[in-house]
């Protein structure tokens, strides 16, 4: 089961990446997905499935939405996240699907720092440290200081010690009180 903060992150990802919109032409709140409008309950149902830990069902629902709007970066990001959660739950075969979904999200919107972050985490899990390092660099760290620590981790294992030190310095510059504990 996904914890509440994790669910809030998913909702925020969807809202910030173009999966949420203003009222549809009928005047009722809806979800704007590219050129078409998907009624909010469709995405709400996906979130309910994610919250319940029903990742396979959530993925099927997202794939139905993607069939209507295959270039929607936000939906690809959400699908990549769901596949990543399946991978974390023990279905190791889903790592490839997660990678593909996140790469598609970035193909359609290279500015999605969330996709870079998730792809970096996936690459860390897969021990592909050089690729993780590239993703965390692309994600940046000002909006999520933890990315600086993840970058330090990836850089260290990729044997890029100067970058690892720089990333730790960046983190401590953002959160100087963390150096005390």
Short mmCIF file of C-alpha atoms in Angstrom, two decimals, residues 49-166:
data_model
loop_
_atom_site.label_atom_id
_atom_site.label_comp_id
_atom_site.label_asym_id
_atom_site.label_seq_id
_atom_site.Cartn_x
_atom_site.Cartn_y
_atom_site.Cartn_z
CA UNK A 49 -5.71 2.06 -7.58
CA UNK A 50 -2.21 3.38 -6.86
CA UNK A 51 -3.14 4.20 -3.29
CA UNK A 52 -4.52 0.67 -2.86
CA UNK A 53 -1.29 -0.78 -4.23
CA UNK A 54 -3.09 -2.12 -7.31
CA UNK A 55 -0.31 -1.11 -9.65
CA UNK A 56 -1.09 -3.55 -12.48
CA UNK A 57 -4.69 -2.29 -12.65
CA UNK A 58 -3.50 1.33 -12.45
CA UNK A 59 -1.12 0.68 -15.33
CA UNK A 60 -3.91 -0.80 -17.44
CA UNK A 61 -6.02 2.30 -16.79
CA UNK A 62 -3.14 4.63 -17.63
CA UNK A 63 -2.46 2.70 -20.83
CA UNK A 64 -6.11 3.21 -21.83
CA UNK A 65 -5.65 6.94 -21.31
CA UNK A 66 -2.40 6.84 -23.27
CA UNK A 67 -4.19 5.17 -26.17
CA UNK A 68 -6.22 8.40 -26.47
CA UNK A 69 -3.21 10.68 -26.06
CA UNK A 70 0.03 8.80 -26.74
CA UNK A 71 2.22 11.92 -26.56
CA UNK A 72 1.13 13.01 -23.07
CA UNK A 73 4.31 13.31 -21.03
CA UNK A 74 2.43 13.43 -17.73
CA UNK A 75 0.69 10.14 -18.38
CA UNK A 76 3.97 8.50 -19.42
CA UNK A 77 5.54 9.81 -16.22
CA UNK A 78 2.68 8.40 -14.16
CA UNK A 79 2.92 5.07 -15.98
CA UNK A 80 6.68 4.95 -15.47
CA UNK A 81 6.12 5.61 -11.78
CA UNK A 82 3.58 2.77 -11.55
CA UNK A 83 5.95 0.36 -13.28
CA UNK A 84 8.72 1.51 -10.93
CA UNK A 85 6.52 0.78 -7.93
CA UNK A 86 5.82 -2.71 -9.35
CA UNK A 87 9.57 -3.19 -9.70
CA UNK A 88 10.10 -2.09 -6.09
CA UNK A 89 7.37 -4.51 -5.00
CA UNK A 90 9.43 -7.36 -6.40
CA UNK A 91 8.44 -7.66 -10.06
CA UNK A 92 11.94 -7.20 -11.46
CA UNK A 93 10.70 -7.48 -15.05
CA UNK A 94 8.95 -4.11 -14.66
CA UNK A 95 12.25 -2.23 -14.49
CA UNK A 96 12.42 -2.18 -18.29
CA UNK A 97 8.84 -0.90 -18.55
CA UNK A 98 9.57 1.80 -15.95
CA UNK A 99 12.63 2.89 -17.87
CA UNK A 100 10.70 3.04 -21.14
CA UNK A 101 7.81 4.99 -19.60
CA UNK A 102 10.11 7.53 -17.99
CA UNK A 103 12.17 7.92 -21.16
CA UNK A 104 8.96 8.53 -23.13
CA UNK A 105 7.91 11.16 -20.62
CA UNK A 106 11.24 12.90 -21.17
CA UNK A 107 10.97 12.50 -24.93
CA UNK A 108 7.72 14.47 -24.88
CA UNK A 109 8.81 16.94 -22.17
CA UNK A 110 12.51 17.04 -21.34
CA UNK A 111 11.86 19.51 -18.52
CA UNK A 112 10.09 16.98 -16.28
CA UNK A 113 12.48 16.88 -13.35
CA UNK A 114 10.28 14.19 -11.74
CA UNK A 115 11.00 11.83 -14.64
CA UNK A 116 14.73 12.49 -14.31
CA UNK A 117 14.50 11.83 -10.56
CA UNK A 118 12.61 8.56 -10.94
CA UNK A 119 14.88 7.40 -13.74
CA UNK A 120 17.88 8.22 -11.56
CA UNK A 121 16.41 6.20 -8.69
CA UNK A 122 15.70 3.29 -11.01
CA UNK A 123 19.27 3.39 -12.33
CA UNK A 124 20.61 3.45 -8.76
CA UNK A 125 18.54 0.36 -7.98
CA UNK A 126 19.88 -1.31 -11.11
CA UNK A 127 23.43 -0.30 -10.15
CA UNK A 128 23.79 1.69 -13.37
CA UNK A 129 25.55 4.48 -11.54
CA UNK A 130 26.82 6.48 -14.50
CA UNK A 131 23.31 6.69 -15.97
CA UNK A 132 21.90 7.58 -12.53
CA UNK A 133 24.47 10.37 -12.24
CA UNK A 134 23.37 11.83 -15.59
CA UNK A 135 19.69 11.74 -14.58
CA UNK A 136 20.25 13.39 -11.20
CA UNK A 137 22.32 16.11 -12.84
CA UNK A 138 19.46 16.71 -15.28
CA UNK A 139 16.90 16.76 -12.46
CA UNK A 140 18.71 19.45 -10.54
CA UNK A 141 18.57 19.75 -6.78
CA UNK A 142 17.13 23.14 -5.84
CA UNK A 143 13.54 21.84 -5.75
CA UNK A 144 14.52 18.56 -4.05
CA UNK A 145 17.71 18.70 -1.99
CA UNK A 146 17.64 14.91 -1.66
CA UNK A 147 18.59 14.78 -5.34
CA UNK A 148 21.98 16.21 -4.38
CA UNK A 149 22.51 13.28 -2.02
CA UNK A 150 21.36 10.81 -4.67
CA UNK A 151 23.74 12.47 -7.13
CA UNK A 152 26.56 12.11 -4.60
CA UNK A 153 25.72 8.42 -4.19
CA UNK A 154 25.64 7.80 -7.95
CA UNK A 155 28.78 9.85 -8.60
CA UNK A 156 30.72 8.06 -5.85
CA UNK A 157 29.90 4.62 -7.27
CA UNK A 158 30.55 5.86 -10.80
CA UNK A 159 34.01 6.82 -9.46
CA UNK A 160 33.46 10.51 -10.06
CA UNK A 161 34.69 11.64 -6.65
CA UNK A 162 34.92 15.38 -7.49
CA UNK A 163 31.26 15.36 -8.52
CA UNK A 164 30.29 13.42 -5.38
CA UNK A 165 32.04 16.01 -3.21
CA UNK A 166 30.42 18.86 -5.16
#
